[in-house]
Amino acid sequence: MLEVEISELRREVDGAIGQPPFEDLVRRGRARRRRTVGLGAAALAVVAGGTLMGLGPALQQGTDVPPVERPDEPQAPRSAAEIIDDPTSRLYAFESLDDGLSMAVWARDDCNDAYCPVALAWSEDDWQTRADQLFQDWVEVYPLDDRFLVYPDQGKEFLLTKDDGRIDLAEPGPAAPATDDEVVIDVTRPRGIAMLDPVTGETHGVLRPEGMGLTWIDRMADGRLGAYGPRTSDGVGIYATSDDGGTSWVQHEIPTPIEGAWMVSDGENVVVSRYELDGVELTISTDDGRTWTTVSDMPFNVTECLDLVDGTLMVSYGSHLYRSTDPGLEEYEEVTPEGGGSCIWSDDGVITTIAADRSSALQSADLGTTWTIVDSR
Amino acid sequence: MKDEQLLREVYEGSYRRLVTGLYAISGDLTVAEDVVQEAFVRAISKIRDFRKVDNPEAWLRRVAINIHHTRYRRAQQLSFLYRRAEARPADPPPDVGADHLDLIDALRALPQSQREAIALHHFMDLSVAEIAATLNVPDGTVKARLSRGRAALAERLRELPEEVRHA
């Protein structure tokens, strides 16, 4: 049925599309090209100390071009330089990486007291030569959706990894890193991870596990660091723990492919949830990664978020929430609050979710048995 | 001129497909047409760079998606953000697809990442590998997003009682 509806919608959309003459776009493109030449010459002039010598023709060409009139165009994104210079922009991280990739992470200005969407951009060129460019001209801009929100009150944050020359985002949800008192901006370096405290600005270095890429790192309830990622030599999934701040790591292989998998660990119970097109497979350890069991045929087809709360696995699927005190036995109980819930996260045993219609936040202190609306702004 | 002629051929051959895919992502035909046209404008404005591109349609697709992110995501985000229900702006009525309002609503309700994967696969006929390259994520992530997106769409359509479902 879904395929049929999609096919019908495609036909309807195709019939409604208006295609302007190509010449219209050519005119706009040529005008912008001329204007860009002018602006580039002006920037070069500034860099050269303000002299316009030799740049007159180019500038003249630029100033002769009337601005392209696009009255319905939204306000252009602020430039990276503007965001960095703006003390209210809450820039969390700004890095020029060794291999020429430059990136910036900032909290957007549509934060409220509880939630703050985060955006990420990076450039393939050297940052310093591109700082005056708009983000929309960068290679990638990832305004992160609601599942990537930073929750200052709950200490939720996100993880950026750079593995095998690539920057990637860890999947969101409780499997993303969580710490009690610091927002962690993790950019893996050739030798480690930088943690940035947004309040003090202090950075904390952590050596990453030898021979591992990272998709997840967390400071667990017992104070140890937990990490999850592929072994770079063969791609086998590795769960690693460190009790000395990342100087040394104990590594355990995980008997499940790592692609598309999320992990959550409380230092004793470790759950890897992996999705395939035909459903969910959980790989579970109850002895901190030493031994594993794999179960499938879950009562949910997908898991949006995972969290371990006092040894109980909490799972969100669509607008439904489940819990299991023994996930290896496939015993799950639905604990969805009235009106449905979305992604879940916990702090000190209190579980929080957002109502399915996003009109309110709900919390439970008894593993989902009862829920209380804590805010309905 | 030769480069622009090449781009004209790409425009004739891929414009509608790109707009259809961006429609599935944005839920708004006007937005979809705007971002796709803007992608072509950028290609023209950087024609010397564009002619070095191996796969022009893939480049345009990626640029169009990025433009959509930067231009329109904030407005969409506001409607998703946690806030007073009464203050939340309502989704605009669809400008096309009146016979498929349930599907359009279900697409709009998907997280952006899943909606993009669904759009690229089901509306633009891209393979998992092509989607992975477009979105710069691993194949497994694409599979997961497709799986989750399809499950969420199916569940949402299934949850609607027959009598309130649109035609």
mmCIF file of C-alpha atoms in Angstrom, chain A residues 1-10 12-30 32-33 36 70 72-75 77 108-112 114-117 122 133 135-149 166-168 171-172 259-262 274-279 301-304 317-320 354 356-361 374-377, chain B residues 1 4-5 7-9 11-13 15-17 19-20 23 29 33-34 36-38 40-48 62 66-67 69-74 77-86 88 95-100 102-104 107 109 111-114 116 118 121-125 134-141 143-155 157-159 165 167:
data_model
loop_
_atom_site.group_PDB
_atom_site.id
_atom_site.type_symbol
_atom_site.label_atom_id
_atom_site.label_comp_id
_atom_site.label_asym_id
_atom_site.label_seq_id
_atom_site.Cartn_x
_atom_site.Cartn_y
_atom_site.Cartn_z
ATOM 1 C CA MET A 1 0.000 0.000 0.000
ATOM 2 C CA LEU A 2 2.807 2.387 0.888
ATOM 3 C CA GLU A 3 4.545 1.855 -2.433
ATOM 4 C CA VAL A 4 1.300 2.431 -4.311
ATOM 5 C CA GLU A 5 0.607 5.681 -2.480
ATOM 6 C CA ILE A 6 4.140 6.891 -3.074
ATOM 7 C CA SER A 7 3.881 6.071 -6.751
ATOM 8 C CA GLU A 8 0.601 7.944 -7.074
ATOM 9 C CA LEU A 9 1.981 10.934 -5.190
ATOM 10 C CA ARG A 10 5.026 11.002 -7.443
ATOM 11 C CA GLU A 12 0.753 13.938 -9.008
ATOM 12 C CA VAL A 13 3.802 15.972 -8.046
ATOM 13 C CA ASP A 14 5.351 15.484 -11.455
ATOM 14 C CA GLY A 15 2.219 16.844 -13.059
ATOM 15 C CA ALA A 16 2.292 19.961 -10.897
ATOM 16 C CA ILE A 17 5.935 20.897 -11.374
ATOM 17 C CA GLY A 18 6.607 24.134 -13.187
ATOM 18 C CA GLN A 19 9.877 24.216 -15.081
ATOM 19 C CA PRO A 20 11.098 27.723 -15.942
ATOM 20 C CA PRO A 21 13.087 28.320 -19.108
ATOM 21 C CA PHE A 22 16.716 27.402 -18.677
ATOM 22 C CA GLU A 23 17.676 30.852 -19.907
ATOM 23 C CA ASP A 24 16.172 32.394 -16.764
ATOM 24 C CA LEU A 25 18.536 30.395 -14.589
ATOM 25 C CA VAL A 26 21.449 31.191 -16.859
ATOM 26 C CA ARG A 27 20.796 34.908 -16.407
ATOM 27 C CA ARG A 28 20.703 34.528 -12.643
ATOM 28 C CA GLY A 29 23.823 32.392 -12.609
ATOM 29 C CA ARG A 30 25.797 34.756 -14.814
ATOM 30 C CA ARG A 32 25.918 35.996 -9.575
ATOM 31 C CA ARG A 33 29.197 35.006 -11.192
ATOM 32 C CA THR A 36 31.130 37.110 -6.921
ATOM 33 C CA ARG A 70 14.729 37.904 -4.937
ATOM 34 C CA ASP A 72 10.994 36.156 -1.343
ATOM 35 C CA GLU A 73 14.424 34.841 -0.484
ATOM 36 C CA PRO A 74 14.882 34.192 3.233
ATOM 37 C CA GLN A 75 17.583 36.044 5.055
ATOM 38 C CA PRO A 77 22.686 32.547 6.890
ATOM 39 C CA ARG A 108 21.547 28.075 16.870
ATOM 40 C CA ASP A 109 19.816 31.158 18.082
ATOM 41 C CA ASP A 110 16.407 29.517 18.298
ATOM 42 C CA CYS A 111 17.270 27.913 21.604
ATOM 43 C CA ASN A 112 14.904 28.055 24.477
ATOM 44 C CA ALA A 114 15.490 23.554 27.682
ATOM 45 C CA TYR A 115 16.417 22.705 24.137
ATOM 46 C CA CYS A 116 18.975 24.004 21.762
ATOM 47 C CA PRO A 117 19.262 22.776 18.223
ATOM 48 C CA TRP A 122 32.721 21.989 7.730
ATOM 49 C CA GLN A 133 32.072 32.551 3.255
ATOM 50 C CA PHE A 135 27.742 28.407 5.577
ATOM 51 C CA GLN A 136 25.518 27.623 2.648
ATOM 52 C CA ASP A 137 28.600 27.534 0.488
ATOM 53 C CA TRP A 138 30.303 24.945 2.602
ATOM 54 C CA VAL A 139 30.600 21.342 1.678
ATOM 55 C CA GLU A 140 28.112 20.256 4.254
ATOM 56 C CA VAL A 141 25.764 21.894 6.639
ATOM 57 C CA TYR A 142 23.947 19.694 9.057
ATOM 58 C CA PRO A 143 21.257 21.498 10.931
ATOM 59 C CA LEU A 144 20.448 18.711 13.253
ATOM 60 C CA ASP A 145 16.917 17.590 13.704
ATOM 61 C CA ASP A 146 15.079 17.128 16.940
ATOM 62 C CA ARG A 147 16.860 13.914 17.683
ATOM 63 C CA PHE A 148 20.142 15.783 17.759
ATOM 64 C CA LEU A 149 19.047 18.486 20.132
ATOM 65 C CA ARG A 166 36.120 11.408 7.454
ATOM 66 C CA ILE A 167 33.993 13.394 9.833
ATOM 67 C CA ASP A 168 30.798 11.738 10.818
ATOM 68 C CA GLU A 171 23.726 8.362 15.854
ATOM 69 C CA PRO A 172 21.653 10.311 18.327
ATOM 70 C CA GLU A 259 27.144 -0.639 10.722
ATOM 71 C CA GLY A 260 23.814 0.832 11.639
ATOM 72 C CA ALA A 261 24.213 -0.181 15.271
ATOM 73 C CA TRP A 262 23.715 1.848 18.406
ATOM 74 C CA ARG A 274 21.222 -3.077 15.131
ATOM 75 C CA TYR A 275 18.667 -2.562 12.429
ATOM 76 C CA GLU A 276 18.227 -4.417 9.250
ATOM 77 C CA LEU A 277 15.440 -4.029 6.804
ATOM 78 C CA ASP A 278 13.621 -6.938 8.403
ATOM 79 C CA GLY A 279 13.816 -5.802 11.997
ATOM 80 C CA ASN A 301 10.510 -3.159 14.320
ATOM 81 C CA VAL A 302 12.893 -0.363 15.042
ATOM 82 C CA THR A 303 14.358 1.269 18.091
ATOM 83 C CA GLU A 304 14.553 5.019 17.990
ATOM 84 C CA TYR A 317 9.754 2.833 18.892
ATOM 85 C CA GLY A 318 7.667 5.312 16.980
ATOM 86 C CA SER A 319 5.468 6.856 19.631
ATOM 87 C CA HIS A 320 5.681 3.775 21.880
ATOM 88 C CA ILE A 354 8.626 14.341 24.740
ATOM 89 C CA ALA A 356 4.342 12.418 20.500
ATOM 90 C CA ASP A 357 2.780 15.713 19.443
ATOM 91 C CA ARG A 358 5.699 17.576 21.047
ATOM 92 C CA SER A 359 3.355 19.663 23.099
ATOM 93 C CA SER A 360 4.824 18.680 26.454
ATOM 94 C CA ALA A 361 7.633 16.918 28.257
ATOM 95 C CA VAL A 374 6.830 18.522 33.784
ATOM 96 C CA ASP A 375 6.484 21.261 31.237
ATOM 97 C CA SER A 376 3.912 22.134 28.652
ATOM 98 C CA ARG A 377 5.298 25.321 27.284
ATOM 99 C CA MET B 1 28.733 28.082 -23.892
ATOM 100 C CA GLU B 4 26.101 25.714 -20.360
ATOM 101 C CA GLN B 5 24.791 23.510 -23.116
ATOM 102 C CA LEU B 7 24.062 21.909 -18.084
ATOM 103 C CA ARG B 8 20.972 22.595 -20.174
ATOM 104 C CA GLU B 9 20.807 18.914 -21.061
ATOM 105 C CA TYR B 11 18.394 20.523 -16.619
ATOM 106 C CA GLU B 12 16.023 19.058 -19.159
ATOM 107 C CA GLY B 13 16.713 15.525 -18.010
ATOM 108 C CA TYR B 15 14.972 18.889 -13.115
ATOM 109 C CA ARG B 16 11.642 17.178 -12.517
ATOM 110 C CA ARG B 17 13.236 14.244 -10.747
ATOM 111 C CA VAL B 19 12.105 18.612 -7.667
ATOM 112 C CA THR B 20 10.090 15.489 -6.906
ATOM 113 C CA TYR B 23 9.294 17.829 -2.551
ATOM 114 C CA LEU B 29 6.467 22.127 -3.979
ATOM 115 C CA GLU B 33 11.323 24.151 -7.046
ATOM 116 C CA ASP B 34 13.167 27.039 -5.432
ATOM 117 C CA VAL B 36 16.492 22.988 -7.209
ATOM 118 C CA GLN B 37 16.535 26.148 -9.313
ATOM 119 C CA GLU B 38 19.018 27.660 -6.884
ATOM 120 C CA PHE B 40 21.249 25.125 -11.053
ATOM 121 C CA VAL B 41 21.972 28.818 -10.593
ATOM 122 C CA ARG B 42 24.976 27.933 -8.466
ATOM 123 C CA ALA B 43 26.142 25.467 -11.079
ATOM 124 C CA ILE B 44 25.948 28.210 -13.706
ATOM 125 C CA SER B 45 27.703 30.710 -11.479
ATOM 126 C CA LYS B 46 30.527 28.216 -10.958
ATOM 127 C CA ILE B 47 30.424 26.649 -14.376
ATOM 128 C CA ARG B 48 34.187 26.172 -14.562
ATOM 129 C CA ARG B 62 23.559 17.258 -3.021
ATOM 130 C CA ASN B 66 22.233 21.426 1.367
ATOM 131 C CA ILE B 67 20.429 24.557 0.275
ATOM 132 C CA HIS B 69 19.022 22.474 4.976
ATOM 133 C CA THR B 70 20.390 25.945 5.313
ATOM 134 C CA ARG B 71 17.461 27.942 4.056
ATOM 135 C CA TYR B 72 14.429 26.174 5.250
ATOM 136 C CA ARG B 73 15.449 23.900 8.028
ATOM 137 C CA ARG B 74 15.199 26.562 10.659
ATOM 138 C CA GLN B 77 12.780 23.108 13.109
ATOM 139 C CA LEU B 78 10.695 25.687 14.851
ATOM 140 C CA SER B 79 7.596 23.642 14.231
ATOM 141 C CA PHE B 80 9.274 20.573 15.661
ATOM 142 C CA LEU B 81 10.782 22.258 18.652
ATOM 143 C CA TYR B 82 9.342 21.655 21.990
ATOM 144 C CA ARG B 83 7.097 24.590 22.756
ATOM 145 C CA ARG B 84 3.557 25.497 23.560
ATOM 146 C CA ALA B 85 1.244 23.543 21.361
ATOM 147 C CA GLU B 86 -0.886 26.601 20.740
ATOM 148 C CA ARG B 88 3.419 26.043 17.318
ATOM 149 C CA ASP B 95 0.260 22.678 -2.521
ATOM 150 C CA VAL B 96 0.008 19.373 -4.320
ATOM 151 C CA GLY B 97 -1.020 15.855 -3.446
ATOM 152 C CA ALA B 98 -4.483 16.563 -2.145
ATOM 153 C CA ASP B 99 -5.357 12.924 -2.644
ATOM 154 C CA HIS B 100 -2.478 11.786 -0.467
ATOM 155 C CA ASP B 102 -2.044 11.127 4.945
ATOM 156 C CA LEU B 103 1.183 10.199 3.221
ATOM 157 C CA ILE B 104 2.309 13.827 3.067
ATOM 158 C CA LEU B 107 6.414 12.189 5.568
ATOM 159 C CA ALA B 109 6.341 13.783 10.681
ATOM 160 C CA PRO B 111 12.813 12.931 11.305
ATOM 161 C CA GLN B 112 14.752 14.765 8.643
ATOM 162 C CA SER B 113 17.328 12.017 8.224
ATOM 163 C CA GLN B 114 14.696 9.362 7.598
ATOM 164 C CA GLU B 116 15.726 12.277 3.175
ATOM 165 C CA ILE B 118 12.899 7.816 1.930
ATOM 166 C CA HIS B 121 15.104 6.005 -2.451
ATOM 167 C CA HIS B 122 11.392 6.089 -3.206
ATOM 168 C CA PHE B 123 11.045 9.414 -4.996
ATOM 169 C CA MET B 124 14.365 9.625 -6.822
ATOM 170 C CA ASP B 125 15.064 5.898 -7.276
ATOM 171 C CA THR B 134 24.729 11.719 -1.338
ATOM 172 C CA LEU B 135 24.268 12.027 2.404
ATOM 173 C CA ASN B 136 27.858 11.133 3.253
ATOM 174 C CA VAL B 137 26.877 8.387 5.656
ATOM 175 C CA PRO B 138 27.652 4.653 5.722
ATOM 176 C CA ASP B 139 25.433 2.191 3.833
ATOM 177 C CA GLY B 140 24.266 0.700 7.106
ATOM 178 C CA THR B 141 23.035 4.054 8.283
ATOM 179 C CA LYS B 143 19.493 1.000 5.558
ATOM 180 C CA ALA B 144 18.596 1.836 9.121
ATOM 181 C CA ARG B 145 17.031 5.139 8.138
ATOM 182 C CA LEU B 146 15.054 3.493 5.352
ATOM 183 C CA SER B 147 13.901 0.751 7.659
ATOM 184 C CA ARG B 148 12.891 3.134 10.385
ATOM 185 C CA GLY B 149 11.303 5.552 7.956
ATOM 186 C CA ARG B 150 9.245 2.927 6.207
ATOM 187 C CA ALA B 151 8.161 1.409 9.498
ATOM 188 C CA ALA B 152 7.128 4.796 10.821
ATOM 189 C CA LEU B 153 5.243 5.651 7.624
ATOM 190 C CA ALA B 154 3.462 2.321 7.595
ATOM 191 C CA GLU B 155 2.575 2.592 11.243
ATOM 192 C CA LEU B 157 -0.851 5.223 7.883
ATOM 193 C CA ARG B 158 -2.090 2.069 9.606
ATOM 194 C CA GLU B 159 -3.007 3.944 12.776
ATOM 195 C CA ARG B 165 -8.323 8.601 6.142
ATOM 196 C CA ALA B 167 -9.079 9.373 -0.241
#
